[in-house]
Tab-separated table of C-alpha atoms and ligand atoms in Angstrom:
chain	number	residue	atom	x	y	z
H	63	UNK	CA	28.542	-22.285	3.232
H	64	UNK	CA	30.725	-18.919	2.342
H	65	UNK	CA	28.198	-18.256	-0.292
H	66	UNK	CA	26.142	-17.182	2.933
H	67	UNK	CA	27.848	-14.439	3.666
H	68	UNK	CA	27.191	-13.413	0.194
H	69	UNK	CA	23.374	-13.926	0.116
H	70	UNK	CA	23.023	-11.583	3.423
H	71	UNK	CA	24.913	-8.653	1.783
H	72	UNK	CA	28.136	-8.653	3.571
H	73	UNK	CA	29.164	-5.117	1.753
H	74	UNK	CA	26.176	-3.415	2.593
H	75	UNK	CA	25.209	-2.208	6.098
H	76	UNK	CA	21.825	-2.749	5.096
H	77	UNK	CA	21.257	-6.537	7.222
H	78	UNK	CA	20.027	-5.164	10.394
H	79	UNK	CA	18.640	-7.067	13.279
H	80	UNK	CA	16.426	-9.605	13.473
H	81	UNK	CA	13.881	-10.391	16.051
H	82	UNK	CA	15.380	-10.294	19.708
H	83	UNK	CA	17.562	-13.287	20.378
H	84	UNK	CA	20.415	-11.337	21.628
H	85	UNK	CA	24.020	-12.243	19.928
H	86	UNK	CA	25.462	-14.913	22.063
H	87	UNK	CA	29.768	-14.553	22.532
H	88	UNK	CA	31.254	-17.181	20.116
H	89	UNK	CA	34.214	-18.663	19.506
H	90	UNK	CA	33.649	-19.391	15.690
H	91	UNK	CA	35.303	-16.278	13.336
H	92	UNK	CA	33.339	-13.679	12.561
H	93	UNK	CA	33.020	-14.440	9.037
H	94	UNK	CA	28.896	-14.436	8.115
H	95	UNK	CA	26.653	-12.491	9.360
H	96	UNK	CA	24.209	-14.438	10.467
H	97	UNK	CA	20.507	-14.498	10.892
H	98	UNK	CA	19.561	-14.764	14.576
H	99	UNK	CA	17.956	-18.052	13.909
H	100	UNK	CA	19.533	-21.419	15.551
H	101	UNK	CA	17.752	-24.191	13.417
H	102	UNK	CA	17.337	-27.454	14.606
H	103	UNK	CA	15.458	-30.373	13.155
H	104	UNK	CA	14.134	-30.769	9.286
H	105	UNK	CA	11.471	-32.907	7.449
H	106	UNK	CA	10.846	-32.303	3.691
H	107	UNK	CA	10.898	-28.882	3.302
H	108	UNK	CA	10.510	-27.475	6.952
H	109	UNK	CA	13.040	-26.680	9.559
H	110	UNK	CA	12.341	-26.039	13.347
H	111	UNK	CA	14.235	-23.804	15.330
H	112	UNK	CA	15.324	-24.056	18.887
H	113	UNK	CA	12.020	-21.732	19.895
H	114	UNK	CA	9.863	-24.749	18.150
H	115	UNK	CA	8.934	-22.096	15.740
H	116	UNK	CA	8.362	-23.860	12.463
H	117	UNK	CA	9.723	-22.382	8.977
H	118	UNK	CA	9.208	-23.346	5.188
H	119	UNK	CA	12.617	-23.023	3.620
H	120	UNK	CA	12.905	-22.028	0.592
H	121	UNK	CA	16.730	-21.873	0.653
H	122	UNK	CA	17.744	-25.840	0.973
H	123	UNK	CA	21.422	-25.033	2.065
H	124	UNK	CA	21.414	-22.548	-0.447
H	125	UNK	CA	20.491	-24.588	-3.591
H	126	UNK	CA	21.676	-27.552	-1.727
H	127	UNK	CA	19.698	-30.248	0.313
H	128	UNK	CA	17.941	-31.440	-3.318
H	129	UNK	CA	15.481	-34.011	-1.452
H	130	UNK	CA	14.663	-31.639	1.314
H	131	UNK	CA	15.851	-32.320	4.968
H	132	UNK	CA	16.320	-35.807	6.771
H	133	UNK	CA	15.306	-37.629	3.594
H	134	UNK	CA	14.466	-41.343	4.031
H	135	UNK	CA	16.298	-43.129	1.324
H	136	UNK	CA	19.537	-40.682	2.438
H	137	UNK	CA	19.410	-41.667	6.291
H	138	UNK	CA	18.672	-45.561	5.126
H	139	UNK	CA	21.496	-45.123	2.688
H	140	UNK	CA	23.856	-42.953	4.917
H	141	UNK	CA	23.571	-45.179	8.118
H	142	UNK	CA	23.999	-47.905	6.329
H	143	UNK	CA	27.050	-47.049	4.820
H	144	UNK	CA	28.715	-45.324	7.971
H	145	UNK	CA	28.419	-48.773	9.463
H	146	UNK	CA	30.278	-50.474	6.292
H	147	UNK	CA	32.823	-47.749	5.546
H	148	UNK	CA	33.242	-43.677	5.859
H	149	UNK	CA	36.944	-42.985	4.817
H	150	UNK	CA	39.396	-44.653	2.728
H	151	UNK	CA	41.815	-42.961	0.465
H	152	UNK	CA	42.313	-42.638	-2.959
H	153	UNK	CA	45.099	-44.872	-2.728
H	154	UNK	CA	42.386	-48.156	-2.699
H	155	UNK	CA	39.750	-48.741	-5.329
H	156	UNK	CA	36.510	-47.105	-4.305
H	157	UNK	CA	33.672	-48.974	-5.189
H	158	UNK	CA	30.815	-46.312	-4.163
H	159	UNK	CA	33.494	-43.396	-6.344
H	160	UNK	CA	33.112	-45.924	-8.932
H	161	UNK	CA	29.498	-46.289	-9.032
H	162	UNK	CA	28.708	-42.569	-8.535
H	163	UNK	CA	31.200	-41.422	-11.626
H	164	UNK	CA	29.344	-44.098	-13.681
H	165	UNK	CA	26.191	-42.966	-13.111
H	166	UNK	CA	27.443	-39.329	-14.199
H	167	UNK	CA	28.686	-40.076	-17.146
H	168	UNK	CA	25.758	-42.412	-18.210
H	169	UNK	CA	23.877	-39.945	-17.254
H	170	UNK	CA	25.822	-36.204	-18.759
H	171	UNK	CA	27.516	-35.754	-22.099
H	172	UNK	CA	30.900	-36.386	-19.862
H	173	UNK	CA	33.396	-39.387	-20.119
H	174	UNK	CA	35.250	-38.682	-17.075
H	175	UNK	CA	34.978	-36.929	-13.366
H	176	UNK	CA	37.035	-36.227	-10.223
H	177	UNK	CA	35.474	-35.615	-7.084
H	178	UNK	CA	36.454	-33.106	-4.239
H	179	UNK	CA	34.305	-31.538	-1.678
H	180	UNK	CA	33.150	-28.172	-3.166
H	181	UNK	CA	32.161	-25.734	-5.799
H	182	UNK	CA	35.339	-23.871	-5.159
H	183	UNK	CA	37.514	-26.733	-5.375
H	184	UNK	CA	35.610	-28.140	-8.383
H	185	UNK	CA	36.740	-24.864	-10.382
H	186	UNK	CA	39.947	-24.973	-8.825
H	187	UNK	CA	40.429	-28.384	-10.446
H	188	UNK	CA	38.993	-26.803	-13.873
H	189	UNK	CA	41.280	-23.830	-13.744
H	190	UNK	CA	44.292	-26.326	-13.379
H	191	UNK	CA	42.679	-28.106	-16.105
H	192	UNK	CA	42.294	-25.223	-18.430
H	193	UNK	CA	45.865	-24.140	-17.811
H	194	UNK	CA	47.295	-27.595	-18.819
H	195	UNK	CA	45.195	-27.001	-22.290
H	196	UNK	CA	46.905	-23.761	-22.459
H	197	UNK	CA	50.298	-25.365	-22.089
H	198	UNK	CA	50.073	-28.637	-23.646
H	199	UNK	CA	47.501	-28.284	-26.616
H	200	UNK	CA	47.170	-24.524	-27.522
H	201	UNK	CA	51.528	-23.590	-26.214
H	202	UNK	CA	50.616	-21.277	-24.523
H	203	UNK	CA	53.241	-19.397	-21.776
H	204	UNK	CA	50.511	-17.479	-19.992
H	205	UNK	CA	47.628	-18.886	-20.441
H	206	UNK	CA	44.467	-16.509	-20.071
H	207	UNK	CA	41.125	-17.804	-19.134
H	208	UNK	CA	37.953	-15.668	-19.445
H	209	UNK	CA	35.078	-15.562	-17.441
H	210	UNK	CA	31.803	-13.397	-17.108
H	211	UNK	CA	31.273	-10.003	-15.071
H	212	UNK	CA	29.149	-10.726	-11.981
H	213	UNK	CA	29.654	-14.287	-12.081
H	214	UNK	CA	30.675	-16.568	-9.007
H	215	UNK	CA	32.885	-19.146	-8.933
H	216	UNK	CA	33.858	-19.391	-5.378
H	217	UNK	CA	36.284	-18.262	-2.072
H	218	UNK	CA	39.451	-19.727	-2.540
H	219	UNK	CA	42.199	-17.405	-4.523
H	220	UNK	CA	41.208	-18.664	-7.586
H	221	UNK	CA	37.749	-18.767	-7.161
H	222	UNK	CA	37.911	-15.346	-6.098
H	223	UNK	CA	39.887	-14.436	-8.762
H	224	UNK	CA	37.703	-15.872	-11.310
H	225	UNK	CA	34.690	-14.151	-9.874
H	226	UNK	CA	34.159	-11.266	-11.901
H	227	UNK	CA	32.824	-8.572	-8.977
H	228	UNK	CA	35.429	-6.549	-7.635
H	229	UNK	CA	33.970	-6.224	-4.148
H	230	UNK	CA	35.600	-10.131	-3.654
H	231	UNK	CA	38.742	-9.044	-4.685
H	232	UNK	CA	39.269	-6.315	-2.413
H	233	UNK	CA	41.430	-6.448	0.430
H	234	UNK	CA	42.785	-10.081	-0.769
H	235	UNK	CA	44.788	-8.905	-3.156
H	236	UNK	CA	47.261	-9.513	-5.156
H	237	UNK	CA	45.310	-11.604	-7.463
H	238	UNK	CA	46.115	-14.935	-9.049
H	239	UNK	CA	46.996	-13.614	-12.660
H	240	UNK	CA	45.646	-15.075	-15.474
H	241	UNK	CA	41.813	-13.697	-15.743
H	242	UNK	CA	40.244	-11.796	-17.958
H	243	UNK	CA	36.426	-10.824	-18.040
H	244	UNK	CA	33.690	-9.994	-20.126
H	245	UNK	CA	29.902	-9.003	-19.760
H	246	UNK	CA	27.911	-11.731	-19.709
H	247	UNK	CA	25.347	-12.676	-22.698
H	248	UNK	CA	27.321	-10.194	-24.632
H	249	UNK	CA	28.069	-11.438	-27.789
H	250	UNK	CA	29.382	-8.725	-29.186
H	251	UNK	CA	32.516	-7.779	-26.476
H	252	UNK	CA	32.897	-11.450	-25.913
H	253	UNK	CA	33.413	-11.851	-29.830
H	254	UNK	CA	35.954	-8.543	-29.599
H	255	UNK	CA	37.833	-9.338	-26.404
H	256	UNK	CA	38.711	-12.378	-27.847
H	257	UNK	CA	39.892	-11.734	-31.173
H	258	UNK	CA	42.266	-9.038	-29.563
H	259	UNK	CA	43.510	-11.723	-27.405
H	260	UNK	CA	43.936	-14.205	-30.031
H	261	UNK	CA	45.091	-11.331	-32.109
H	262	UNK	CA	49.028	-11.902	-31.934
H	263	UNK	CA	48.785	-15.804	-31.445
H	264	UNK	CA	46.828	-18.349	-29.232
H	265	UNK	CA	46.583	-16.642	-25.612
H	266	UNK	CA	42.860	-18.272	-23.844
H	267	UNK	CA	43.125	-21.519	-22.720
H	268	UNK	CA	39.304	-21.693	-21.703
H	269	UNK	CA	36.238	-19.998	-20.537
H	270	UNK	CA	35.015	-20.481	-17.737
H	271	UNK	CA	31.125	-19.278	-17.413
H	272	UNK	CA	27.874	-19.887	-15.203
H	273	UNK	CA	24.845	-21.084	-16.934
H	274	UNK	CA	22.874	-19.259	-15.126
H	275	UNK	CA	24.448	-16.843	-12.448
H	276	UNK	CA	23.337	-18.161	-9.016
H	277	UNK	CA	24.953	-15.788	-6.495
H	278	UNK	CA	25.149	-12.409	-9.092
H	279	UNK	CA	21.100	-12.084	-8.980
H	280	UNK	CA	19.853	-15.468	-11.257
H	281	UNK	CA	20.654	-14.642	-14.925
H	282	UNK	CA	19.796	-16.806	-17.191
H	283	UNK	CA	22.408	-17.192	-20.154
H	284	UNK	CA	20.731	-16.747	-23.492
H	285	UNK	CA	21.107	-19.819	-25.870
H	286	UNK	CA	22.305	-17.725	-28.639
H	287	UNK	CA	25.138	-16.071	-26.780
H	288	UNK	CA	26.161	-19.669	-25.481
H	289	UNK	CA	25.204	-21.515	-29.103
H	290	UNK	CA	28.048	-18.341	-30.609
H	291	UNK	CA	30.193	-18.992	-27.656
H	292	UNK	CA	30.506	-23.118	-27.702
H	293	UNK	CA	31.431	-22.150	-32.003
H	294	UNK	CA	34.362	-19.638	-31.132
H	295	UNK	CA	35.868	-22.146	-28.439
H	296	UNK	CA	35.774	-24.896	-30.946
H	297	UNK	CA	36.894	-23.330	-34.201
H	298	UNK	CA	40.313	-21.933	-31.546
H	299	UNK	CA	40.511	-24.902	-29.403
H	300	UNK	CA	39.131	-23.374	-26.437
H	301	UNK	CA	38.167	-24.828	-23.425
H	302	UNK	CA	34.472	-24.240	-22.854
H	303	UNK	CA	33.722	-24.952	-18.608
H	304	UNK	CA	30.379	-24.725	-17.308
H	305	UNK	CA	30.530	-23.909	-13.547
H	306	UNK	CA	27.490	-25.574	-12.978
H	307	UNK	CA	27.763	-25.855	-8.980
H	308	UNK	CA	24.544	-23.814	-8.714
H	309	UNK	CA	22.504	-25.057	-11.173
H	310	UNK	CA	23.363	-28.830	-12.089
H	311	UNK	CA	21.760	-31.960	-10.737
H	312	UNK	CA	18.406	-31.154	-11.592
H	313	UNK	CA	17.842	-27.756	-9.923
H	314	UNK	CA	16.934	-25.874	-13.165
H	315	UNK	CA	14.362	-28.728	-14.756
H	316	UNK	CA	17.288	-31.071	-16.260
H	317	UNK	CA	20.030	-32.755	-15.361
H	318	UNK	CA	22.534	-30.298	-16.189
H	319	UNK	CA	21.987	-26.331	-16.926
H	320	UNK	CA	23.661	-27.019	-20.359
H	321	UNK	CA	20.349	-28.818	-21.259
H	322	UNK	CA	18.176	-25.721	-21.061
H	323	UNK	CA	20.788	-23.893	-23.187
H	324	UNK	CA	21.075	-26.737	-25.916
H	325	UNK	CA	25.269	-26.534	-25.971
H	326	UNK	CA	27.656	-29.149	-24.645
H	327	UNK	CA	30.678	-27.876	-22.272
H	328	UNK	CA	34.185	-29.721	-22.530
H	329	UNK	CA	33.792	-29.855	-19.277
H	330	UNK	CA	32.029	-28.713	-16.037
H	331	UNK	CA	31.699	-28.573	-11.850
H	332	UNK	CA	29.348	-29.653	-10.047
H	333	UNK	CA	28.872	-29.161	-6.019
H	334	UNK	CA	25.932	-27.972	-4.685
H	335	UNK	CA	23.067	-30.102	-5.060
H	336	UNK	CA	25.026	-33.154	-5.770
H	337	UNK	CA	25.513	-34.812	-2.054
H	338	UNK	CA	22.076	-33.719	-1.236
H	339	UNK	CA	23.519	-31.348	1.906
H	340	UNK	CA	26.630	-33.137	2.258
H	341	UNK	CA	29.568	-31.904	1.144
H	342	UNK	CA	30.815	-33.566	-3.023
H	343	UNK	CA	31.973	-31.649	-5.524
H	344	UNK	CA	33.264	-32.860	-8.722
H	345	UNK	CA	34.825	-31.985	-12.162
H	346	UNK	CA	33.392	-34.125	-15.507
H	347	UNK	CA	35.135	-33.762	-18.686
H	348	UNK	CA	34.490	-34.928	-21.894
H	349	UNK	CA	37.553	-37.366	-23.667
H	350	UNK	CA	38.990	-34.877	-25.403
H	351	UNK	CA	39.831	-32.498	-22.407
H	352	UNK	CA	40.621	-35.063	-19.727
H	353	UNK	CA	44.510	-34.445	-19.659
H	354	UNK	CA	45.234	-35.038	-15.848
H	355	UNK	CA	47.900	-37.870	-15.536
H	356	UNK	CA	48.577	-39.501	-12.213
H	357	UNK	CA	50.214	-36.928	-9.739
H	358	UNK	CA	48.609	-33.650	-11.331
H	359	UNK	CA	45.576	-33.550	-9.163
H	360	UNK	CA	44.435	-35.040	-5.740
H	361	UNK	CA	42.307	-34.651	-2.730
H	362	UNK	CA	41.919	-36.660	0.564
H	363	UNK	CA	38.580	-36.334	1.628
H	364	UNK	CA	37.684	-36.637	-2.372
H	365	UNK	CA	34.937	-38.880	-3.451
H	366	UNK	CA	35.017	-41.003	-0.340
H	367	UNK	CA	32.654	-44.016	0.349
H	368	UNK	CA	30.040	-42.031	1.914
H	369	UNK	CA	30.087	-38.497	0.346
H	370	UNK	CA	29.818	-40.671	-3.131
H	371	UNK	CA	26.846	-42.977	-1.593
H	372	UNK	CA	25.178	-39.479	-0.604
H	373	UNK	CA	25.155	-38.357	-4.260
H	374	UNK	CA	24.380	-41.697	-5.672
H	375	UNK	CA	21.759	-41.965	-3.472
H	376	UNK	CA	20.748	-38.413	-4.269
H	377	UNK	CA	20.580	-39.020	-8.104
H	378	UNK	CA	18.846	-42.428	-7.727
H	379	UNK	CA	16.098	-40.607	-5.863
H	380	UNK	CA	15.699	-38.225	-8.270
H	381	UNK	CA	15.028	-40.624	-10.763
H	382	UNK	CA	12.926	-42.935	-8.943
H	383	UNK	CA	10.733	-40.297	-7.954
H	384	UNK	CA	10.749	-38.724	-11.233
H	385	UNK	CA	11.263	-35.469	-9.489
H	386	UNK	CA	13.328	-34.010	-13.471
H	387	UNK	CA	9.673	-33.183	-14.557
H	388	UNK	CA	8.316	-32.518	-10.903
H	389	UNK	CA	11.099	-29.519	-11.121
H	390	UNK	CA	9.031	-28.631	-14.261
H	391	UNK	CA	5.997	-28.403	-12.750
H	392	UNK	CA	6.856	-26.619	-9.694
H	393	UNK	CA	8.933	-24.557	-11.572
H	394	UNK	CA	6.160	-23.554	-13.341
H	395	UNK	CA	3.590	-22.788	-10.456
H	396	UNK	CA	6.333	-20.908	-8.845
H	397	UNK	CA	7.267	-18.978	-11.660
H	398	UNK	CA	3.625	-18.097	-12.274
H	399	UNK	CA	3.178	-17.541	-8.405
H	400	UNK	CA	6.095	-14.779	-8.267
H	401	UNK	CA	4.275	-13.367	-11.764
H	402	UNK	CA	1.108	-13.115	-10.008
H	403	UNK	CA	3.173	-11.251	-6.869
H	404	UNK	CA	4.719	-8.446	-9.101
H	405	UNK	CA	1.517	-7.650	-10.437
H	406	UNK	CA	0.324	-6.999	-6.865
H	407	UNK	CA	3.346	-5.398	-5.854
H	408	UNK	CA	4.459	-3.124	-8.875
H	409	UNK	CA	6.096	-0.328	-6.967
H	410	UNK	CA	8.187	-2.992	-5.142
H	411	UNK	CA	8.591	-5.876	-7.756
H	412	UNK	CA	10.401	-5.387	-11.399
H	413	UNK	CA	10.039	-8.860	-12.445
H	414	UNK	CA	10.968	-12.654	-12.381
H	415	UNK	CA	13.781	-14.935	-14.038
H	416	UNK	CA	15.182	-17.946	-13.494
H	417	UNK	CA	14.999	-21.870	-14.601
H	418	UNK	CA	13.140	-24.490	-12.718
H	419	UNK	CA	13.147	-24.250	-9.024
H	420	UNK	CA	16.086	-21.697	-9.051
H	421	UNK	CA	13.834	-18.407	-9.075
H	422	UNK	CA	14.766	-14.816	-8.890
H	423	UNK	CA	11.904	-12.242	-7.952
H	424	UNK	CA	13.606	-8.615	-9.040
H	425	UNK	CA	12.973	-5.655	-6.946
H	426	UNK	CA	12.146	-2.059	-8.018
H	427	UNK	CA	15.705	-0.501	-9.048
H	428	UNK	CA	14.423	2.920	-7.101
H	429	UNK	CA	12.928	0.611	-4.296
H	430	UNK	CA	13.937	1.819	-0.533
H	431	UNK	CA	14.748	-1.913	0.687
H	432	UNK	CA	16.674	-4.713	-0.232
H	433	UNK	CA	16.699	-8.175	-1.113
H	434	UNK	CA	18.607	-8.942	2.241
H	435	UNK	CA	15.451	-6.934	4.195
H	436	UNK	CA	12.837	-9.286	2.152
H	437	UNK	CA	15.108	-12.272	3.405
H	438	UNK	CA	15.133	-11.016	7.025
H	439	UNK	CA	11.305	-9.843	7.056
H	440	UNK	CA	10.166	-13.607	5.817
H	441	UNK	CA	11.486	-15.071	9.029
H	442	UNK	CA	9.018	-13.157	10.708
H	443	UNK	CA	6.281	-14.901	7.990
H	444	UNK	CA	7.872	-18.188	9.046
H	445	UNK	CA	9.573	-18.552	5.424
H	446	UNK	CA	13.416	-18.820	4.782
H	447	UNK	CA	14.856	-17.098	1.302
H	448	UNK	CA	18.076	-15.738	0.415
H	449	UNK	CA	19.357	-12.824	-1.559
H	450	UNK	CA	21.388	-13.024	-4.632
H	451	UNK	CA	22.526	-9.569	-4.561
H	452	UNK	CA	21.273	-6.939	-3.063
H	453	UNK	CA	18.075	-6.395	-5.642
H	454	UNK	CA	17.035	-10.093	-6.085
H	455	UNK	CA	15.218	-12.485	-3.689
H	456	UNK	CA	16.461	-15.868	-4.384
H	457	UNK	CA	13.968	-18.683	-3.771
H	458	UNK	CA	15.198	-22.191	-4.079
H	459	UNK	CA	12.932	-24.790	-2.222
H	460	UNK	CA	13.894	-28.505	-2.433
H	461	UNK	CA	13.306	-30.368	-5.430
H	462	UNK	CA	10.717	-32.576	-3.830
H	463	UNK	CA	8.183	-29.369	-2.885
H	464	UNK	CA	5.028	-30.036	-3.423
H	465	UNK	CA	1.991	-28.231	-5.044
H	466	UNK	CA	0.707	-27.406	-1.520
H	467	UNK	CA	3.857	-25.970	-0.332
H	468	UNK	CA	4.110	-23.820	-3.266
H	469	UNK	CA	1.242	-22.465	-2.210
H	470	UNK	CA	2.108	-21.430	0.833
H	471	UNK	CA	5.752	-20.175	0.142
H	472	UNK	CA	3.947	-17.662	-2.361
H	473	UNK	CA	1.478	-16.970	0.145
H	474	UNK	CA	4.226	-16.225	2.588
H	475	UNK	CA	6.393	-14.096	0.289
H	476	UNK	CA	3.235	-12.256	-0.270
H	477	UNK	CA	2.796	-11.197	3.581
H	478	UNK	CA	6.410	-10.937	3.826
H	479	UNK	CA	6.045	-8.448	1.200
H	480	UNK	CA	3.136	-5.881	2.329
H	481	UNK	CA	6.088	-4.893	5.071
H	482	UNK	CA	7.135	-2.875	2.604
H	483	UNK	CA	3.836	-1.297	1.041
Z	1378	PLP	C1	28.200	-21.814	-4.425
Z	1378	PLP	C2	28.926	-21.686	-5.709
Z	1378	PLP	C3	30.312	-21.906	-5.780
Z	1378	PLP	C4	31.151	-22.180	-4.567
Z	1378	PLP	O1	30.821	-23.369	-3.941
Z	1378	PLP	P1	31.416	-23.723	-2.478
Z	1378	PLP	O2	30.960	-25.115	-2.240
Z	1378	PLP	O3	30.857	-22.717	-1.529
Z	1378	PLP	O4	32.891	-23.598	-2.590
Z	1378	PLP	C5	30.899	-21.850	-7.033
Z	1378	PLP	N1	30.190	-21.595	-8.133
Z	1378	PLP	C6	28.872	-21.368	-8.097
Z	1378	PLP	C7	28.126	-21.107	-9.373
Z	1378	PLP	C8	28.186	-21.388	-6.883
Z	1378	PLP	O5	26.879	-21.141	-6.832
C-alpha cells in the first residue's frame, strides 16, 4: 500500500479533512495520510464502512483486488489451502509455485519467473537482473539503466531511485547510482541520450519503462515510441523491462500491457493485480535474459503455497469467466462514460486516457481543485477513486464490474463533480 500515500498527494497540502470522524491516537507511523474512512466488509465491488455506510469502489486496492472483494472461488480456494499448507520455504519443491509459474508462461511470451511479494521487489529483482546483463553479456563496469520521467517503480532505494520524479528522492538521499532518465514517449531524446551513452562503448544494461504510467497520471505509451524502443535495445543488446505491476494481469483489456502496445519485453514485473488483494509479485523473463544462478536471488515469503494458489486462482477466474473481453467492454462504457462527463464539465474536465479498466479523467490545467479533492468529495457521493497525481482522477473498479455498476460509478463521479461547478 505505499502507493497510497502517493494517490492522496502527500507533497501537497491540498488533502484536507474529510467528513467528521475525528483522528483517533495511533500507534501505526505516520506514513499515509489517510482518508477518515475505516472500511469493513466487501462483496463484488462494494465496501461497507464501520458507520454501515455503503461505497462503490472504484479503487480495488489500488488496481489490486482484480475479482472484486471476498470473491467466492478465492475464499473456496484460500480456505482450502490454509487448511493444507500456508508456508514452506523455497528450500522444498512447491507444487502451487509450480503450477502458478506454468500457467504464466503458457500464458505470456515469458519462459521463466520468480516470485516475491511486491511491485517494488519485483523491480528490485529486475534491476539486479539488468545489472548482471551489464556485467556478464554487454562488460560493462557501471552499468547504467534508463528509465522514463514521471514513471513509478516503487519505495524501496531502488525503486525510488528508478522513479523518475524528484519529489521521491528528496530527503532519502544519496541515491543508488546507476539511473539515468528520459521523457517518456520521446523518441527523439530517448534515441539521443542513448547514443551519447553508447557513444564511447557499451554503458546501458537495460531500460526499465511503464507501459502505461499508473501512479504519474495514466499515460499511455505510444506503440511507435515502444515499436523504436524494443529495435534500439535489440540491435545493442539491451535489456528491455516492462514494469508492468500496474497494468498486467488483465487490467488494461489483455493479459499483459505489452499486448496493447504490440512489442515483447525481455522481461517484466508483475504485482498488483496478480494475488487478487494478496500480496505476489513476480519477475518473468524470456530464455535469453534469465541469467540468475542458484544463490543470486531469494526471498522467504516468495511464491509460497498460498500467495501462489491466490494468483492461480485469480488467473483461472479470469479465464473462466471470460472477464479479458469483459475488461473490453467495460472499458469501453467507462471510457465513453468519462467522455460524456467532460463534455458536461468543460471548465473542470480536459480529457480522458487510459486502457481498459485503468482510466484517467484529466482535470482543467487552470482548475482551482485537485484530483485528491475529487477523491475526497466522492466519499461524500458514496464512491471511492484515487488520484494519480495531483491533476488526474484515477478510476480502477474490479475487473468483474458490471454494466449496472458502471452506471452508477459515472453517475456518482458526476455528482461528485458539480461540487466544484
Ligand atoms: C504500485 C506500483 C509499484 C510498487 O508496488 P508495491 O507493491 O507498492 O511495492 C511499482 N510499479 C508500478 C508501476 C506500480 O504501479
Amino acid at each position: 500500500m505505499a502507493e497510497l500515500v502517493d494517490a492522496l498527494d502527500s507533497k501537497s497540502s491540498a488533502f484536507g479533512h474529510v467528513g467528521s470522524s475525528p483522528t483517533a491516537p495511533t500507534a501505526v507511523m505516520g506514513t499515509y495520510k489517510r482518508f477518515p474512512v475505516t472500511l469493513l466488509r466487501g462483496k463484488g465491488c462494494w465496501v461497507w464502512d464501520d458507520h454501515g455506510h455503503q461505497y462503490l469502489d472504484a479503487v480495488a486496492g489500488i488496481a489490486t483486488c482484480s475479482l472484486g472483494h471476498s470473491d467466492r472461488a478465492l475464499r473456496r480456494a484460500l480456505g482450502q489451502q490454509l487448511k493444507q499448507l500456508q508456508h514452506v520455504s523455497n528450500l522444498y519443491q512447491i507444487p502451487e509455485q509450480e503450477a502458478l509459474a506454468h500457467w504464466l508462461v503458457e500464458n505470456s511470451c515469458a519462459d521463466s519467473v520468480f516470485f516475491c511479494n511486491s511491485g517494488a521487489e519485483a523491480n528490485e529483482a529486475a534491476i539486479k537482473l539488468a545489472r548482471k546483463h551489464g556485467h556478464r553479456r554487454r562488460g560493462i563496469d557501471r552499468p547504467i539503466i534508463l528509465t522514463a520521467n514521471s514513471s513509478f517503480h516503487g519505495r524501496t532505494l531502488a525503486a525510488i531511485s528508478a522513479t523518475g520524479q524528484p519529489n521521491y528522492h528528496k530527503g532519502f538521499e544519496p541515491m543508488v547510482e546507476g539511473f539515468e532518465f528520459f521523457p517518456f514517449n520521446d523518441l527523439q531524446a530517448f534515441e539521443q541520450q542513448l547514443n551519447r551513452l553508447e557513444a564511447q562503448g557499451p554503458s546501458v544494461a537495460a531500460v526499465l519503462i511503464e507501459p502505461l504510467q499508473g501512479e504519474g497520471g495514466v499515460n499511455p505509451g505510444e506503440a511507435s515510441f515502444f515499436r523504436r524502443l524494443r529495435e534500439l535495445c535489440s540491435q545493442h543488446q539491451i535489456l528491455l523491462i516492462f514494469d508492468e505491476v500496474q497494468v498486467g494481469m488483465g487490467r488494461c483489456g489483455h493479459w499483459w500491457g505489452y499486448q496493447q502496445l504490440g512489442v515483447e519485453p525481455d522481461a517484466f514485473t508483475l504485482a498488483k493485480g496478480l494475488g487478487g488483494g494478496h500480496a505476489i509479485g513476480a519477475l518473468l523473463v524470456k530464455q535469453h535474459a534469465d541469467l540468475f544462478e542458484p544463490g543470486d536471488h531469494a526471498s522467504t515469503f516468495g511464491g509460497n503455497p498460498f500467495a501462489c494458489k491466490a494468483a492461480l486462482t485469480v488467473a483461472k477466474e479470469i479465464e473462466r469467466r471470460g472477464l479479458i473481453s469483459k475488461v473490453q467492454q467495460r472499458g469501453a462504457q467507462l471510457r465513453e462514460g468519462l467522455t460524456d462527463l467532460v463534455q458536461h464539465f468543460p471548465r473542470q474536465l480536459k480529457g480522458v486516457r487510459g486502457w481498459g479498466l485503468l482510466q484517467g479523467l484529466v482535470l482543467q490545467d487552470e482548475s482551482t481543485f485537485t484530483a485528491p479533492n475529487v477523491a475526497q468529495a466522492a466519499l461524500e457521493e458514496k464512491l471511492l477513486v484515487i488520484a494519480a497525481g495531483p491533476k488526474v482522477v484515477r478510476v480502477v473498479p474490479p475487473l468483474v464490474i458490471k454494466p449496472n455498476e458502471i452506471r452508477q460509478l459515472l453517475q456518482r463521479l458526476e455528482a461528485t463533480l458539480a461540487h466544484f461547478r
